[in-house]
């Protein structure tokens, strides 16, 4: 089967990448978040010894769960599972003589991007259905895939053009004015797309990219604070509200569950573009070009649920931190009995990946003689609340 053969080839690439050591990656400004390196994430996966216990894409150890499935849930489900199994993981790492790795926020962001990339490119979409949709939705009239199709628009079989839902959303929006004009000139009826259809099309395009190098992708949402500012600077707030704050020309984009998957968000950028552009022209507004990094920030601000789940509540997070015994090891604004650091002094927890890195690094603190009896379980909602609280306290500093 073609799909199986292509996945085997990609698996070989992943294994070769994971066999090397992780290389440092420098981050750019908070306003324009850097893309996460899937290649660097694969290296972290190998260097940290994750493959000794976990499977990704059918390769690796069988002691732990298949991590190429987990990212199809939310990022906080992955983080909660990691936290809850940490004592067991620490014991297993000691048994297998695997050093317990300390991960910084950027390494964690790259690692999460690698795991999400594995999930996004393979089981989630149907490439055969995507091939049929690429024809029936008339994409092939203007674009090539696999060397077949029109040349009015760019070829769509290069991974960097659609490597993540965030980049796809940015591309669909930025090219909307040109595409609408060409469709009108060539009398091509503009199709609508569901998130499911766009996922299948993306999966088909992935299959045309065999041999493409692993690239840097905006897989994770960026900074909610920057996203809020960009939502205002780009004029989105003039027509849309978030949680009731903003204009009422368009729908409230902060409603929970509005975009069940991030591809639903990308599809909405395609489907709504004609109406949005017409409204902007009527108001004498220039449609903004949006970089993938800015789109990542907007996604974070709008609380898209594909990777984050619902944003946590810092007030609940504070209660959880106190209730589950964190202050037995930490202090909070000087209160508590622990000596493992004051949670209010956290200065670098400005992204979800940074909060998850801080959670993971507790593996270094698990007693080698056995897991503590009081180790608390956290469900995904509680994990999101705790990370939101830590982000808030870090941001206040």
PDB file of N, CA and C in Angstrom, residues 87-168:
ATOM      1  N   UNK A  87       6.273   9.589  38.582  1.00  0.00           N
ATOM      2  CA  UNK A  87       7.012   8.695  39.493  1.00  0.00           C
ATOM      3  C   UNK A  87       7.356   7.360  38.845  1.00  0.00           C
ATOM      4  N   UNK A  88       6.397   6.795  38.109  1.00  0.00           N
ATOM      5  CA  UNK A  88       6.639   5.529  37.422  1.00  0.00           C
ATOM      6  C   UNK A  88       7.701   5.695  36.339  1.00  0.00           C
ATOM      7  N   UNK A  89       7.641   6.809  35.593  1.00  0.00           N
ATOM      8  CA  UNK A  89       8.642   7.052  34.554  1.00  0.00           C
ATOM      9  C   UNK A  89      10.025   7.198  35.159  1.00  0.00           C
ATOM     10  N   UNK A  90      10.101   7.927  36.269  1.00  0.00           N
ATOM     11  CA  UNK A  90      11.405   8.121  36.910  1.00  0.00           C
ATOM     12  C   UNK A  90      11.991   6.791  37.353  1.00  0.00           C
ATOM     13  N   UNK A  91      11.157   5.916  37.921  1.00  0.00           N
ATOM     14  CA  UNK A  91      11.637   4.610  38.361  1.00  0.00           C
ATOM     15  C   UNK A  91      12.107   3.769  37.180  1.00  0.00           C
ATOM     16  N   UNK A  92      11.356   3.818  36.077  1.00  0.00           N
ATOM     17  CA  UNK A  92      11.730   3.042  34.893  1.00  0.00           C
ATOM     18  C   UNK A  92      13.023   3.564  34.297  1.00  0.00           C
ATOM     19  N   UNK A  93      13.202   4.879  34.275  1.00  0.00           N
ATOM     20  CA  UNK A  93      14.443   5.456  33.743  1.00  0.00           C
ATOM     21  C   UNK A  93      15.638   5.031  34.579  1.00  0.00           C
ATOM     22  N   UNK A  94      15.439   4.948  35.888  1.00  0.00           N
ATOM     23  CA  UNK A  94      16.526   4.482  36.754  1.00  0.00           C
ATOM     24  C   UNK A  94      16.844   3.010  36.474  1.00  0.00           C
ATOM     25  N   UNK A  95      15.791   2.204  36.278  1.00  0.00           N
ATOM     26  CA  UNK A  95      15.996   0.776  36.005  1.00  0.00           C
ATOM     27  C   UNK A  95      16.742   0.557  34.696  1.00  0.00           C
ATOM     28  N   UNK A  96      16.448   1.375  33.710  1.00  0.00           N
ATOM     29  CA  UNK A  96      17.079   1.244  32.393  1.00  0.00           C
ATOM     30  C   UNK A  96      18.353   2.065  32.271  1.00  0.00           C
ATOM     31  N   UNK A  97      18.737   2.696  33.360  1.00  0.00           N
ATOM     32  CA  UNK A  97      19.946   3.520  33.388  1.00  0.00           C
ATOM     33  C   UNK A  97      19.887   4.644  32.353  1.00  0.00           C
ATOM     34  N   UNK A  98      18.719   5.265  32.236  1.00  0.00           N
ATOM     35  CA  UNK A  98      18.543   6.409  31.350  1.00  0.00           C
ATOM     36  C   UNK A  98      18.596   7.668  32.202  1.00  0.00           C
ATOM     37  N   UNK A  99      19.515   8.580  31.913  1.00  0.00           N
ATOM     38  CA  UNK A  99      19.581   9.816  32.702  1.00  0.00           C
ATOM     39  C   UNK A  99      18.262  10.576  32.639  1.00  0.00           C
ATOM     40  N   UNK A 100      17.869  11.143  33.747  1.00  0.00           N
ATOM     41  CA  UNK A 100      16.645  11.945  33.765  1.00  0.00           C
ATOM     42  C   UNK A 100      16.951  13.320  33.157  1.00  0.00           C
ATOM     43  N   UNK A 101      16.350  13.626  32.023  1.00  0.00           N
ATOM     44  CA  UNK A 101      16.707  14.880  31.346  1.00  0.00           C
ATOM     45  C   UNK A 101      15.991  16.093  31.924  1.00  0.00           C
ATOM     46  N   UNK A 102      16.677  17.210  31.917  1.00  0.00           N
ATOM     47  CA  UNK A 102      16.079  18.500  32.250  1.00  0.00           C
ATOM     48  C   UNK A 102      15.794  19.202  30.922  1.00  0.00           C
ATOM     49  N   UNK A 103      14.556  19.633  30.700  1.00  0.00           N
ATOM     50  CA  UNK A 103      14.177  20.268  29.445  1.00  0.00           C
ATOM     51  C   UNK A 103      13.885  21.742  29.663  1.00  0.00           C
ATOM     52  N   UNK A 104      14.461  22.584  28.794  1.00  0.00           N
ATOM     53  CA  UNK A 104      14.107  23.997  28.874  1.00  0.00           C
ATOM     54  C   UNK A 104      12.855  24.237  28.021  1.00  0.00           C
ATOM     55  N   UNK A 105      12.228  25.409  28.148  1.00  0.00           N
ATOM     56  CA  UNK A 105      10.961  25.642  27.424  1.00  0.00           C
ATOM     57  C   UNK A 105      11.071  25.456  25.916  1.00  0.00           C
ATOM     58  N   UNK A 106      12.196  25.863  25.326  1.00  0.00           N
ATOM     59  CA  UNK A 106      12.302  25.758  23.878  1.00  0.00           C
ATOM     60  C   UNK A 106      12.472  24.302  23.441  1.00  0.00           C
ATOM     61  N   UNK A 107      13.213  23.527  24.206  1.00  0.00           N
ATOM     62  CA  UNK A 107      13.316  22.097  23.903  1.00  0.00           C
ATOM     63  C   UNK A 107      11.944  21.432  24.008  1.00  0.00           C
ATOM     64  N   UNK A 108      11.178  21.828  25.016  1.00  0.00           N
ATOM     65  CA  UNK A 108       9.841  21.266  25.178  1.00  0.00           C
ATOM     66  C   UNK A 108       8.938  21.651  24.022  1.00  0.00           C
ATOM     67  N   UNK A 109       9.006  22.912  23.585  1.00  0.00           N
ATOM     68  CA  UNK A 109       8.197  23.356  22.448  1.00  0.00           C
ATOM     69  C   UNK A 109       8.545  22.558  21.200  1.00  0.00           C
ATOM     70  N   UNK A 110       9.835  22.327  20.967  1.00  0.00           N
ATOM     71  CA  UNK A 110      10.259  21.543  19.806  1.00  0.00           C
ATOM     72  C   UNK A 110       9.796  20.097  19.919  1.00  0.00           C
ATOM     73  N   UNK A 111       9.898  19.528  21.119  1.00  0.00           N
ATOM     74  CA  UNK A 111       9.480  18.145  21.326  1.00  0.00           C
ATOM     75  C   UNK A 111       7.978  17.998  21.074  1.00  0.00           C
ATOM     76  N   UNK A 112       7.180  18.920  21.601  1.00  0.00           N
ATOM     77  CA  UNK A 112       5.743  18.871  21.372  1.00  0.00           C
ATOM     78  C   UNK A 112       5.424  19.035  19.888  1.00  0.00           C
ATOM     79  N   UNK A 113       6.169  19.918  19.210  1.00  0.00           N
ATOM     80  CA  UNK A 113       5.946  20.112  17.775  1.00  0.00           C
ATOM     81  C   UNK A 113       6.240  18.826  17.006  1.00  0.00           C
ATOM     82  N   UNK A 114       7.296  18.122  17.400  1.00  0.00           N
ATOM     83  CA  UNK A 114       7.628  16.857  16.746  1.00  0.00           C
ATOM     84  C   UNK A 114       6.498  15.843  16.920  1.00  0.00           C
ATOM     85  N   UNK A 115       5.997  15.706  18.144  1.00  0.00           N
ATOM     86  CA  UNK A 115       4.930  14.747  18.402  1.00  0.00           C
ATOM     87  C   UNK A 115       3.651  15.137  17.667  1.00  0.00           C
ATOM     88  N   UNK A 116       3.349  16.417  17.632  1.00  0.00           N
ATOM     89  CA  UNK A 116       2.155  16.870  16.935  1.00  0.00           C
ATOM     90  C   UNK A 116       2.303  16.701  15.424  1.00  0.00           C
ATOM     91  N   UNK A 117       3.513  16.925  14.927  1.00  0.00           N
ATOM     92  CA  UNK A 117       3.772  16.750  13.501  1.00  0.00           C
ATOM     93  C   UNK A 117       3.522  15.310  13.085  1.00  0.00           C
ATOM     94  N   UNK A 118       3.959  14.359  13.920  1.00  0.00           N
ATOM     95  CA  UNK A 118       3.729  12.948  13.620  1.00  0.00           C
ATOM     96  C   UNK A 118       2.237  12.673  13.509  1.00  0.00           C
ATOM     97  N   UNK A 119       1.451  13.272  14.427  1.00  0.00           N
ATOM     98  CA  UNK A 119       0.013  13.025  14.424  1.00  0.00           C
ATOM     99  C   UNK A 119      -0.681  13.738  13.267  1.00  0.00           C
ATOM    100  N   UNK A 120      -0.279  14.989  12.990  1.00  0.00           N
ATOM    101  CA  UNK A 120      -0.944  15.784  11.957  1.00  0.00           C
ATOM    102  C   UNK A 120      -0.750  15.181  10.577  1.00  0.00           C
ATOM    103  N   UNK A 121       0.432  14.661  10.290  1.00  0.00           N
ATOM    104  CA  UNK A 121       0.731  14.254   8.923  1.00  0.00           C
ATOM    105  C   UNK A 121       0.238  12.859   8.591  1.00  0.00           C
ATOM    106  N   UNK A 122      -0.174  12.041   9.585  1.00  0.00           N
ATOM    107  CA  UNK A 122      -0.496  10.672   9.227  1.00  0.00           C
ATOM    108  C   UNK A 122      -1.932  10.244   9.523  1.00  0.00           C
ATOM    109  N   UNK A 123      -2.290   9.824  10.748  1.00  0.00           N
ATOM    110  CA  UNK A 123      -3.565   9.127  10.883  1.00  0.00           C
ATOM    111  C   UNK A 123      -4.793  10.021  10.863  1.00  0.00           C
ATOM    112  N   UNK A 124      -4.602  11.326  11.030  1.00  0.00           N
ATOM    113  CA  UNK A 124      -5.754  12.190  11.213  1.00  0.00           C
ATOM    114  C   UNK A 124      -6.516  12.437   9.919  1.00  0.00           C
ATOM    115  N   UNK A 125      -5.825  12.424   8.774  1.00  0.00           N
ATOM    116  CA  UNK A 125      -6.475  12.709   7.509  1.00  0.00           C
ATOM    117  C   UNK A 125      -6.454  11.511   6.579  1.00  0.00           C
ATOM    118  N   UNK A 126      -7.317  11.543   5.572  1.00  0.00           N
ATOM    119  CA  UNK A 126      -7.405  10.486   4.577  1.00  0.00           C
ATOM    120  C   UNK A 126      -6.858  11.034   3.260  1.00  0.00           C
ATOM    121  N   UNK A 127      -5.631  10.649   2.875  1.00  0.00           N
ATOM    122  CA  UNK A 127      -5.038  11.212   1.654  1.00  0.00           C
ATOM    123  C   UNK A 127      -5.805  10.850   0.395  1.00  0.00           C
ATOM    124  N   UNK A 128      -6.422   9.674   0.368  1.00  0.00           N
ATOM    125  CA  UNK A 128      -7.200   9.301  -0.813  1.00  0.00           C
ATOM    126  C   UNK A 128      -8.426  10.206  -0.960  1.00  0.00           C
ATOM    127  N   UNK A 129      -9.094  10.460   0.164  1.00  0.00           N
ATOM    128  CA  UNK A 129     -10.227  11.388   0.130  1.00  0.00           C
ATOM    129  C   UNK A 129      -9.740  12.790  -0.208  1.00  0.00           C
ATOM    130  N   UNK A 130      -8.565  13.159   0.308  1.00  0.00           N
ATOM    131  CA  UNK A 130      -8.000  14.475   0.007  1.00  0.00           C
ATOM    132  C   UNK A 130      -7.707  14.654  -1.468  1.00  0.00           C
ATOM    133  N   UNK A 131      -7.217  13.574  -2.111  1.00  0.00           N
ATOM    134  CA  UNK A 131      -6.957  13.640  -3.552  1.00  0.00           C
ATOM    135  C   UNK A 131      -8.257  13.906  -4.316  1.00  0.00           C
ATOM    136  N   UNK A 132      -9.331  13.224  -3.936  1.00  0.00           N
ATOM    137  CA  UNK A 132     -10.619  13.422  -4.590  1.00  0.00           C
ATOM    138  C   UNK A 132     -11.148  14.840  -4.357  1.00  0.00           C
ATOM    139  N   UNK A 133     -10.974  15.342  -3.131  1.00  0.00           N
ATOM    140  CA  UNK A 133     -11.440  16.687  -2.813  1.00  0.00           C
ATOM    141  C   UNK A 133     -10.627  17.747  -3.554  1.00  0.00           C
ATOM    142  N   UNK A 134      -9.336  17.506  -3.724  1.00  0.00           N
ATOM    143  CA  UNK A 134      -8.471  18.451  -4.419  1.00  0.00           C
ATOM    144  C   UNK A 134      -8.968  18.674  -5.851  1.00  0.00           C
ATOM    145  N   UNK A 135      -9.583  17.627  -6.423  1.00  0.00           N
ATOM    146  CA  UNK A 135     -10.152  17.736  -7.762  1.00  0.00           C
ATOM    147  C   UNK A 135     -11.575  18.286  -7.719  1.00  0.00           C
ATOM    148  N   UNK A 136     -12.422  17.720  -6.856  1.00  0.00           N
ATOM    149  CA  UNK A 136     -13.828  18.113  -6.843  1.00  0.00           C
ATOM    150  C   UNK A 136     -14.033  19.544  -6.360  1.00  0.00           C
ATOM    151  N   UNK A 137     -13.156  20.029  -5.491  1.00  0.00           N
ATOM    152  CA  UNK A 137     -13.259  21.401  -4.995  1.00  0.00           C
ATOM    153  C   UNK A 137     -12.569  22.394  -5.937  1.00  0.00           C
ATOM    154  N   UNK A 138     -12.072  21.913  -7.057  1.00  0.00           N
ATOM    155  CA  UNK A 138     -11.464  22.711  -8.115  1.00  0.00           C
ATOM    156  C   UNK A 138     -10.131  23.324  -7.733  1.00  0.00           C
ATOM    157  N   UNK A 139      -9.490  22.805  -6.692  1.00  0.00           N
ATOM    158  CA  UNK A 139      -8.160  23.306  -6.318  1.00  0.00           C
ATOM    159  C   UNK A 139      -7.172  23.070  -7.463  1.00  0.00           C
ATOM    160  N   UNK A 140      -7.355  21.948  -8.176  1.00  0.00           N
ATOM    161  CA  UNK A 140      -6.419  21.557  -9.215  1.00  0.00           C
ATOM    162  C   UNK A 140      -6.476  22.470 -10.438  1.00  0.00           C
ATOM    163  N   UNK A 141      -7.538  23.271 -10.551  1.00  0.00           N
ATOM    164  CA  UNK A 141      -7.633  24.192 -11.678  1.00  0.00           C
ATOM    165  C   UNK A 141      -6.488  25.201 -11.654  1.00  0.00           C
ATOM    166  N   UNK A 142      -6.100  25.622 -10.459  1.00  0.00           N
ATOM    167  CA  UNK A 142      -5.067  26.662 -10.322  1.00  0.00           C
ATOM    168  C   UNK A 142      -3.759  26.144  -9.735  1.00  0.00           C
ATOM    169  N   UNK A 143      -3.806  25.043  -8.998  1.00  0.00           N
ATOM    170  CA  UNK A 143      -2.624  24.583  -8.269  1.00  0.00           C
ATOM    171  C   UNK A 143      -2.211  23.180  -8.695  1.00  0.00           C
ATOM    172  N   UNK A 144      -0.909  22.948  -8.637  1.00  0.00           N
ATOM    173  CA  UNK A 144      -0.377  21.615  -8.876  1.00  0.00           C
ATOM    174  C   UNK A 144      -0.142  20.894  -7.551  1.00  0.00           C
ATOM    175  N   UNK A 145      -0.274  19.590  -7.605  1.00  0.00           N
ATOM    176  CA  UNK A 145       0.126  18.703  -6.511  1.00  0.00           C
ATOM    177  C   UNK A 145       0.658  17.438  -7.157  1.00  0.00           C
ATOM    178  N   UNK A 146       1.857  17.068  -6.821  1.00  0.00           N
ATOM    179  CA  UNK A 146       2.466  15.911  -7.450  1.00  0.00           C
ATOM    180  C   UNK A 146       2.742  16.122  -8.933  1.00  0.00           C
ATOM    181  N   UNK A 147       2.949  17.374  -9.333  1.00  0.00           N
ATOM    182  CA  UNK A 147       3.261  17.670 -10.721  1.00  0.00           C
ATOM    183  C   UNK A 147       2.064  17.732 -11.639  1.00  0.00           C
ATOM    184  N   UNK A 148       0.853  17.629 -11.123  1.00  0.00           N
ATOM    185  CA  UNK A 148      -0.355  17.635 -11.943  1.00  0.00           C
ATOM    186  C   UNK A 148      -1.263  18.769 -11.479  1.00  0.00           C
ATOM    187  N   UNK A 149      -1.727  19.581 -12.434  1.00  0.00           N
ATOM    188  CA  UNK A 149      -2.647  20.651 -12.103  1.00  0.00           C
ATOM    189  C   UNK A 149      -2.285  21.945 -12.796  1.00  0.00           C
ATOM    190  N   UNK A 150      -3.018  23.011 -12.457  1.00  0.00           N
ATOM    191  CA  UNK A 150      -2.794  24.302 -13.076  1.00  0.00           C
ATOM    192  C   UNK A 150      -1.578  25.025 -12.532  1.00  0.00           C
ATOM    193  N   UNK A 151      -1.235  26.112 -13.203  1.00  0.00           N
ATOM    194  CA  UNK A 151      -0.037  26.864 -12.814  1.00  0.00           C
ATOM    195  C   UNK A 151      -0.374  28.318 -12.500  1.00  0.00           C
ATOM    196  N   UNK A 152      -1.665  28.640 -12.396  1.00  0.00           N
ATOM    197  CA  UNK A 152      -2.046  30.009 -12.049  1.00  0.00           C
ATOM    198  C   UNK A 152      -1.561  30.362 -10.649  1.00  0.00           C
ATOM    199  N   UNK A 153      -1.720  29.422  -9.730  1.00  0.00           N
ATOM    200  CA  UNK A 153      -1.239  29.596  -8.365  1.00  0.00           C
ATOM    201  C   UNK A 153      -0.014  28.750  -8.113  1.00  0.00           C
ATOM    202  N   UNK A 154       0.602  28.895  -6.955  1.00  0.00           N
ATOM    203  CA  UNK A 154       1.808  28.121  -6.644  1.00  0.00           C
ATOM    204  C   UNK A 154       1.511  26.633  -6.462  1.00  0.00           C
ATOM    205  N   UNK A 155       2.513  25.808  -6.711  1.00  0.00           N
ATOM    206  CA  UNK A 155       2.387  24.378  -6.436  1.00  0.00           C
ATOM    207  C   UNK A 155       2.203  24.169  -4.944  1.00  0.00           C
ATOM    208  N   UNK A 156       1.360  23.217  -4.580  1.00  0.00           N
ATOM    209  CA  UNK A 156       1.035  23.001  -3.171  1.00  0.00           C
ATOM    210  C   UNK A 156       1.632  21.707  -2.627  1.00  0.00           C
ATOM    211  N   UNK A 157       2.658  21.198  -3.273  1.00  0.00           N
ATOM    212  CA  UNK A 157       3.239  19.953  -2.791  1.00  0.00           C
ATOM    213  C   UNK A 157       4.590  20.172  -2.114  1.00  0.00           C
ATOM    214  N   UNK A 158       4.781  21.353  -1.538  1.00  0.00           N
ATOM    215  CA  UNK A 158       5.964  21.615  -0.731  1.00  0.00           C
ATOM    216  C   UNK A 158       5.534  21.775   0.720  1.00  0.00           C
ATOM    217  N   UNK A 159       6.161  21.033   1.588  1.00  0.00           N
ATOM    218  CA  UNK A 159       5.695  20.907   2.969  1.00  0.00           C
ATOM    219  C   UNK A 159       5.600  22.242   3.695  1.00  0.00           C
ATOM    220  N   UNK A 160       6.497  23.183   3.412  1.00  0.00           N
ATOM    221  CA  UNK A 160       6.511  24.430   4.148  1.00  0.00           C
ATOM    222  C   UNK A 160       5.280  25.281   3.943  1.00  0.00           C
ATOM    223  N   UNK A 161       4.528  25.031   2.853  1.00  0.00           N
ATOM    224  CA  UNK A 161       3.369  25.857   2.569  1.00  0.00           C
ATOM    225  C   UNK A 161       2.149  25.450   3.387  1.00  0.00           C
ATOM    226  N   UNK A 162       2.123  24.240   3.887  1.00  0.00           N
ATOM    227  CA  UNK A 162       0.931  23.778   4.610  1.00  0.00           C
ATOM    228  C   UNK A 162       1.338  22.868   5.755  1.00  0.00           C
ATOM    229  N   UNK A 163       2.527  23.149   6.349  1.00  0.00           N
ATOM    230  CA  UNK A 163       3.093  22.243   7.335  1.00  0.00           C
ATOM    231  C   UNK A 163       2.323  22.151   8.636  1.00  0.00           C
ATOM    232  N   UNK A 164       1.461  23.100   8.915  1.00  0.00           N
ATOM    233  CA  UNK A 164       0.659  23.030  10.131  1.00  0.00           C
ATOM    234  C   UNK A 164      -0.639  23.768   9.888  1.00  0.00           C
ATOM    235  N   UNK A 165      -1.671  23.472  10.679  1.00  0.00           N
ATOM    236  CA  UNK A 165      -2.932  24.212  10.529  1.00  0.00           C
ATOM    237  C   UNK A 165      -2.761  25.717  10.696  1.00  0.00           C
ATOM    238  N   UNK A 166      -1.841  26.132  11.570  1.00  0.00           N
ATOM    239  CA  UNK A 166      -1.620  27.563  11.779  1.00  0.00           C
ATOM    240  C   UNK A 166      -1.078  28.199  10.506  1.00  0.00           C
ATOM    241  N   UNK A 167      -0.088  27.559   9.873  1.00  0.00           N
ATOM    242  CA  UNK A 167       0.459  28.102   8.639  1.00  0.00           C
ATOM    243  C   UNK A 167      -0.563  28.052   7.504  1.00  0.00           C
ATOM    244  N   UNK A 168      -1.391  27.008   7.501  1.00  0.00           N
ATOM    245  CA  UNK A 168      -2.423  26.923   6.480  1.00  0.00           C
ATOM    246  C   UNK A 168      -3.427  28.059   6.648  1.00  0.00           C
TER     247      UNK A 168
END
